[in-house]
Short mmCIF file of C-alpha atoms and ligand atoms in Angstrom, two decimals:
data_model
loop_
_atom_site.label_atom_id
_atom_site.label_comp_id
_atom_site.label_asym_id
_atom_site.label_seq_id
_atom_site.Cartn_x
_atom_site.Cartn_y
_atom_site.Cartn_z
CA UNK V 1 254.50 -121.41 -23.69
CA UNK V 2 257.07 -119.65 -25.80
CA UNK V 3 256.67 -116.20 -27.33
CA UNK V 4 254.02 -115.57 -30.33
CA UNK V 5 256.40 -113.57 -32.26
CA UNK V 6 258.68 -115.71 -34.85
CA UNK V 7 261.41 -113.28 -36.28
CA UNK V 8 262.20 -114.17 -40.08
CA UNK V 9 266.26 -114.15 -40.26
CA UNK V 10 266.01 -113.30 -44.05
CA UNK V 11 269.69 -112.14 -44.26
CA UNK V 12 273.02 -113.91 -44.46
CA UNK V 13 274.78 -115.68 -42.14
CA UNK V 14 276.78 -112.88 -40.48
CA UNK V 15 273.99 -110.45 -40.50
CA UNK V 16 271.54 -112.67 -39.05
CA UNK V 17 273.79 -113.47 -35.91
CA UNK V 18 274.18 -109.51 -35.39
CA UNK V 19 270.75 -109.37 -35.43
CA UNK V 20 270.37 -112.48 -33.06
CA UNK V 21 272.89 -110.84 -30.59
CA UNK V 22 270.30 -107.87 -29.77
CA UNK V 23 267.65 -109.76 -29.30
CA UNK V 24 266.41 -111.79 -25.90
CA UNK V 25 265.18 -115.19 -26.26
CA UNK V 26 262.13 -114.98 -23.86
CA UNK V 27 261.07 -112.09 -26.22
CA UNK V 28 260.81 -114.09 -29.80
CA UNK V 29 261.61 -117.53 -31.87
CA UNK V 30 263.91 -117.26 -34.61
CA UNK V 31 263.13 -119.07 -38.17
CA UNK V 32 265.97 -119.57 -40.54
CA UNK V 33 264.77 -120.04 -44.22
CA UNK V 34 265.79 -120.57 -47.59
CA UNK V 35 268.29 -117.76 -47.70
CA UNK V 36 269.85 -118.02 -44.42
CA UNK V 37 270.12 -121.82 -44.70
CA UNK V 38 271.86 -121.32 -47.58
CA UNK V 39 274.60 -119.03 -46.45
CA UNK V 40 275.11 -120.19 -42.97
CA UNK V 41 274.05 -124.48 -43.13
CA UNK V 42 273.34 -126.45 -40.35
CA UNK V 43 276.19 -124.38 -38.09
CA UNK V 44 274.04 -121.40 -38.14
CA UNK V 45 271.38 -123.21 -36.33
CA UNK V 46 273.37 -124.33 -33.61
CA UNK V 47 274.91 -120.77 -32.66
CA UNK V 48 271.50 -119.63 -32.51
CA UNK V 49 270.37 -122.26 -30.42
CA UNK V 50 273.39 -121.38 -28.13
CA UNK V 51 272.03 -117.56 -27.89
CA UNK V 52 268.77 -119.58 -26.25
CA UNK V 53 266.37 -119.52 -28.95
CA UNK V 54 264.11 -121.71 -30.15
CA UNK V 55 264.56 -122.39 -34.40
CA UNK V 56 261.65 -122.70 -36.66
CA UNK V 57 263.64 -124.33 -39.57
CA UNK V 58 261.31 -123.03 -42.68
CA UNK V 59 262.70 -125.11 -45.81
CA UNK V 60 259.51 -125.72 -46.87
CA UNK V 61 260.00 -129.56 -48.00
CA UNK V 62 258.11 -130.33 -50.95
CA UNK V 63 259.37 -133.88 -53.08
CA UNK V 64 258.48 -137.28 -53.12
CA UNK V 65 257.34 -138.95 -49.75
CA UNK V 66 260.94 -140.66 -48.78
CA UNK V 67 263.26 -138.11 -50.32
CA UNK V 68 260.83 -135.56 -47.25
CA UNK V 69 260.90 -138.43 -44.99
CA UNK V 70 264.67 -138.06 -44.86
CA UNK V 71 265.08 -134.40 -44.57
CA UNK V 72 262.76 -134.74 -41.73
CA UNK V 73 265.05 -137.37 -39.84
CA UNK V 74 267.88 -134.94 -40.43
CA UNK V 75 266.26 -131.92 -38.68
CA UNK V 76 265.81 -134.09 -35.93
CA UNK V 77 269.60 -134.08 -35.63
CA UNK V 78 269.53 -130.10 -35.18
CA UNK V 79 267.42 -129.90 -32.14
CA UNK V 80 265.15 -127.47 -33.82
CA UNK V 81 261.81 -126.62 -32.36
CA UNK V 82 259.40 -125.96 -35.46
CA UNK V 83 259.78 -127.15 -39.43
CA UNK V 84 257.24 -127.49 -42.38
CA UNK V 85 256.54 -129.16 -45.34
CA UNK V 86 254.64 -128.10 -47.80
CA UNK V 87 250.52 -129.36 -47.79
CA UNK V 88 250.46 -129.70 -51.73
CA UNK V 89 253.21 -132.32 -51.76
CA UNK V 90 250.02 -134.83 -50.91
CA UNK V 91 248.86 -137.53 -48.43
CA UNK V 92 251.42 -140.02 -48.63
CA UNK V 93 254.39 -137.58 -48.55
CA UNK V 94 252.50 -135.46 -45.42
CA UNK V 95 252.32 -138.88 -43.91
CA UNK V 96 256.11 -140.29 -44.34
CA UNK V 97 256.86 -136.56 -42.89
CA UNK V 98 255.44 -137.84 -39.88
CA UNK V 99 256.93 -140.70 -39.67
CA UNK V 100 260.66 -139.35 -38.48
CA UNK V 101 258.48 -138.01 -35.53
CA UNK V 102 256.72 -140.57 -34.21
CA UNK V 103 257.79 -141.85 -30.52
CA UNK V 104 259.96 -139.42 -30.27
CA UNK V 105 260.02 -137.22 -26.52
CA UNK V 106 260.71 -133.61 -27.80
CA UNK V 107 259.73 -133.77 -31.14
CA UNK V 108 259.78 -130.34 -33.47
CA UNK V 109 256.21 -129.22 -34.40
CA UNK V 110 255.02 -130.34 -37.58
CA UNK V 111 253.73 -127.44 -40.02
CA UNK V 112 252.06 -127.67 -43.39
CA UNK V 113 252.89 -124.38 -46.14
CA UNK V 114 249.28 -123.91 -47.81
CA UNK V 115 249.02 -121.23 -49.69
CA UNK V 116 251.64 -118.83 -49.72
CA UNK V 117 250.84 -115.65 -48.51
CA UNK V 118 252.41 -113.81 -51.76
CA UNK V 119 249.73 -115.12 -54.13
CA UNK V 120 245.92 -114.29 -54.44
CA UNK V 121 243.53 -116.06 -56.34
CA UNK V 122 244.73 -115.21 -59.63
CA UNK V 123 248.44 -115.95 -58.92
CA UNK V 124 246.64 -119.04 -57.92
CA UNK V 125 244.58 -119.58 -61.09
CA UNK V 126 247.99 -119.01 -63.08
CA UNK V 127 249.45 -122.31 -61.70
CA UNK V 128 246.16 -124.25 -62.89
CA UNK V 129 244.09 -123.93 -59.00
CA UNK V 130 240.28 -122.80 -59.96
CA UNK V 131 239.24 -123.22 -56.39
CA UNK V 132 238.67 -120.08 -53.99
CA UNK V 133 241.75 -119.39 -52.30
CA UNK V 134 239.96 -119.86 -48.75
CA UNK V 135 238.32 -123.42 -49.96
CA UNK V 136 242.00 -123.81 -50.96
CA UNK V 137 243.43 -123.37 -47.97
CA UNK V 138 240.26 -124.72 -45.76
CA UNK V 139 241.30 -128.31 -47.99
CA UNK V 140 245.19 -128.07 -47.54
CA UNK V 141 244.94 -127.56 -43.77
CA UNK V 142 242.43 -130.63 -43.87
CA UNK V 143 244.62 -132.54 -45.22
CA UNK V 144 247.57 -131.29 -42.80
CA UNK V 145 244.90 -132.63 -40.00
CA UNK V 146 244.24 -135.58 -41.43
CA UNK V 147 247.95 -136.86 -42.13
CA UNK V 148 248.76 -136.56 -38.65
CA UNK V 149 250.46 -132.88 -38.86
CA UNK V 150 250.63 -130.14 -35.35
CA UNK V 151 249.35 -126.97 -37.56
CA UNK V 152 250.15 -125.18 -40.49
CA UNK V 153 251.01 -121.82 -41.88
CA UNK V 154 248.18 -119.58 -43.15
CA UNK V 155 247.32 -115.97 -44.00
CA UNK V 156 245.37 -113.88 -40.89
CA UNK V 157 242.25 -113.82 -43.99
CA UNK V 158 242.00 -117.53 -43.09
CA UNK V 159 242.43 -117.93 -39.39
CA UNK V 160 238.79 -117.72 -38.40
CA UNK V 161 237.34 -120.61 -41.30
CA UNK V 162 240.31 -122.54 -40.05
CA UNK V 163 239.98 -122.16 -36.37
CA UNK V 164 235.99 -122.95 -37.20
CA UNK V 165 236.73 -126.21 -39.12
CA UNK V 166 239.72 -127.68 -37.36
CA UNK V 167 239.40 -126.84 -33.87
CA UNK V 168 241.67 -124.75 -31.69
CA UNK V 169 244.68 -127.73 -30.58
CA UNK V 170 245.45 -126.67 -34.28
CA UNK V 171 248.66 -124.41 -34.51
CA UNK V 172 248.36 -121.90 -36.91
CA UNK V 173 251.24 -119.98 -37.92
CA UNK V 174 250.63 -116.53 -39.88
CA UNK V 175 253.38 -114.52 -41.96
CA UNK V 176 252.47 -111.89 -43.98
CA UNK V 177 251.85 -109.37 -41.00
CA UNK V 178 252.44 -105.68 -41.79
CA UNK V 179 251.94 -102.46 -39.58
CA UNK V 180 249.74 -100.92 -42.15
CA UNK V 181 249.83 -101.00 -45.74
CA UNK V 182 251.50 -103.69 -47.82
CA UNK V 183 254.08 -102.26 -49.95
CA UNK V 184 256.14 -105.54 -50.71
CA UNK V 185 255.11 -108.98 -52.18
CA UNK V 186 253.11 -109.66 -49.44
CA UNK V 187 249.24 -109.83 -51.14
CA UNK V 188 247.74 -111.38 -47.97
CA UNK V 189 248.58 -109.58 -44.46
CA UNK V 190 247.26 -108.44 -41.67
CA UNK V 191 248.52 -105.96 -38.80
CA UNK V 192 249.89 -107.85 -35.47
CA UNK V 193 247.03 -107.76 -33.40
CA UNK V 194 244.62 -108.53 -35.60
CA UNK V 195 246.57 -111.87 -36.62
CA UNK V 196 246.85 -112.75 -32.38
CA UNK V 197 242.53 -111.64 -32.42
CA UNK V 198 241.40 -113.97 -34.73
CA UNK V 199 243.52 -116.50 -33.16
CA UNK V 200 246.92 -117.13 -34.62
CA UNK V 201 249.13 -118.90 -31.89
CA UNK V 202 252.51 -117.31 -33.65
CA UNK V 203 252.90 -114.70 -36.17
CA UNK V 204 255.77 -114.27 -37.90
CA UNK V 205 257.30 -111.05 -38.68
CA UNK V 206 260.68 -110.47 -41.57
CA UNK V 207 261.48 -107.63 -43.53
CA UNK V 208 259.42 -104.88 -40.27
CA UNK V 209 261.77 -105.50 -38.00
CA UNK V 210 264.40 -106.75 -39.26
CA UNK V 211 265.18 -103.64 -41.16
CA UNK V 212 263.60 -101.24 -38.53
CA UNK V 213 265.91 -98.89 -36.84
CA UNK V 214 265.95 -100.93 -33.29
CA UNK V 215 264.35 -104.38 -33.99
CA UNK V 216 264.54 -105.48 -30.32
CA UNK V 217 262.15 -102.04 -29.44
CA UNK V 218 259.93 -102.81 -32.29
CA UNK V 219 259.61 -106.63 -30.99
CA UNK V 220 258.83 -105.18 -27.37
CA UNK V 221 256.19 -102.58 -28.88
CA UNK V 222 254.37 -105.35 -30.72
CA UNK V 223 254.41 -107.43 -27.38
CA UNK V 224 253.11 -104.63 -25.71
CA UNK V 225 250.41 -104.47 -28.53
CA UNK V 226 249.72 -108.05 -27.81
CA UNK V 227 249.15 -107.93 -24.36
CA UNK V 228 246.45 -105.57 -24.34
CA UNK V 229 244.13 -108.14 -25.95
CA UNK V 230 241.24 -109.37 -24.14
O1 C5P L 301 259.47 -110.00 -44.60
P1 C5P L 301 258.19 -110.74 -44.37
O2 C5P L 301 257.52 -110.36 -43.07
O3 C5P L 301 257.26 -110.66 -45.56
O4 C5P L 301 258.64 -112.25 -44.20
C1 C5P L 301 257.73 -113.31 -44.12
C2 C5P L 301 258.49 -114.58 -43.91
O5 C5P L 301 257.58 -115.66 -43.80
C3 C5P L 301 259.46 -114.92 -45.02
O6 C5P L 301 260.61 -115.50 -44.42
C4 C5P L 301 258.74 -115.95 -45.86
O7 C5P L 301 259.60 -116.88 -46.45
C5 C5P L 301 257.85 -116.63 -44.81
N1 C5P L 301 256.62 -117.23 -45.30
C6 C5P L 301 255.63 -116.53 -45.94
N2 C5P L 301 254.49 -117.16 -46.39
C7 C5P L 301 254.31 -118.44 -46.16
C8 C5P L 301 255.29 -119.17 -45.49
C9 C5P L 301 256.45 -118.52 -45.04
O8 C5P L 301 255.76 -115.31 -46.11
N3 C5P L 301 253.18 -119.03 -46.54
#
């Protein structure tokens, strides 16, 4: 079982293997999003993967079903460990994200994006959603299930509904996890170790360590944290 902790590489390609070079594998996961991606492409991934980690490709894939279905087959190609789609995108395009998967030894696990952890329910009531933001979320992850996806990504505010109503072989990934007070764009977070309580299997931490003085010490204190859980 790998570590809980998923560092967010939000930073370009040169910073983000600095960063990479202090940290141990057996400690964390490393995901590469939107900005990294950007700046350092598929070659980023594979220097990472050199330093021994395991990649949690976040791109987020939302389009229609084959255009998802593609981008899928091409992560395979990368060797990563962990990707998502998001759960809006619908049935048939959670399904054809499957499909690159299927029969496949080591696949990546599967993740569906719900609702981001930067909105609340008003943010969500601007985009046309009248729903509760939990029934939101409680119906995305469904539908994640349903469509034949591993887990997806959730706030820590919905762990314990989700855990309740889709069993605990369900990965659930958490960002949005702050030491104390939110003072970013995070609206829905939670502190480490009350993420790992309720049951997260991996939390994933950006901007809190990645701009802390000594992110490797900060990774081993919130171990540390971890491990004193019952
Ligand atoms: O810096 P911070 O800890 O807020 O970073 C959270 C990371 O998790 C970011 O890389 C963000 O893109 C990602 N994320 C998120 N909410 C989601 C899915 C991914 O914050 N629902």
């Amino acid at each position: 079982m790998s570590s809980p902790l998923i560092i967010a590489l939000d930073l370009n390609n040169k910073e983000a293997l600095k960063l990479a070079k202090k940290l141990d594998p057996k400690d964390c996961n490393l995901k590469v999003g939107s900005q990294l991606f950007t700046s350092g492409g598929p070659e980023i991934i594979l220097k990472l993967k050199d330093l021994g980690f395991n990649i949690f490709l976040d791109l987020k894939f939302h389009d229609i079903p084959n255009t998802v279905n593609q981008a899928v087959r091409s992560c395979l190609d990368l060797g990563i460990w962990m990707l998502n789609v998001h759960a809006s995108g619908g049935a048939e395009m959670l399904q054809a994200s499957t499909l690159p998967l299927k029969d496949k030894k080591q696949k990546p696990i599967l993740i569906g994006v719900t609702v981001l952890t930067s909105l609340d329910e008003a943010s969500l009531e601007e985009v046309g959603i009248k729903k509760n933001l939990k029934n939101q979320v409680i119906s995305l992850s469904k539908l994640c299930q349903k469509n034949g996806l591993d887990g997806v990504v959730c706030s820590a505010k919905e762990i314990k509904p989700l855990r309740r109503e889709l069993g605990n072989e369900f990965i659930l990934v958490t960002p949005g996890i702050r030491k104390n007070q939110s003072v970013d764009d995070q609206k829905r977070f939670a502190t480490p170790v009350a993420a790992i309580e309720s049951g997260a299997d991996y939390i994933v931490l950006g901007r809190e360590v990645i701009f802390s003085k000594d992110p490797s010490l900060e990774i081993k204190e919130i171990l540390e944290d971890i491990s004193k859980i019952n």
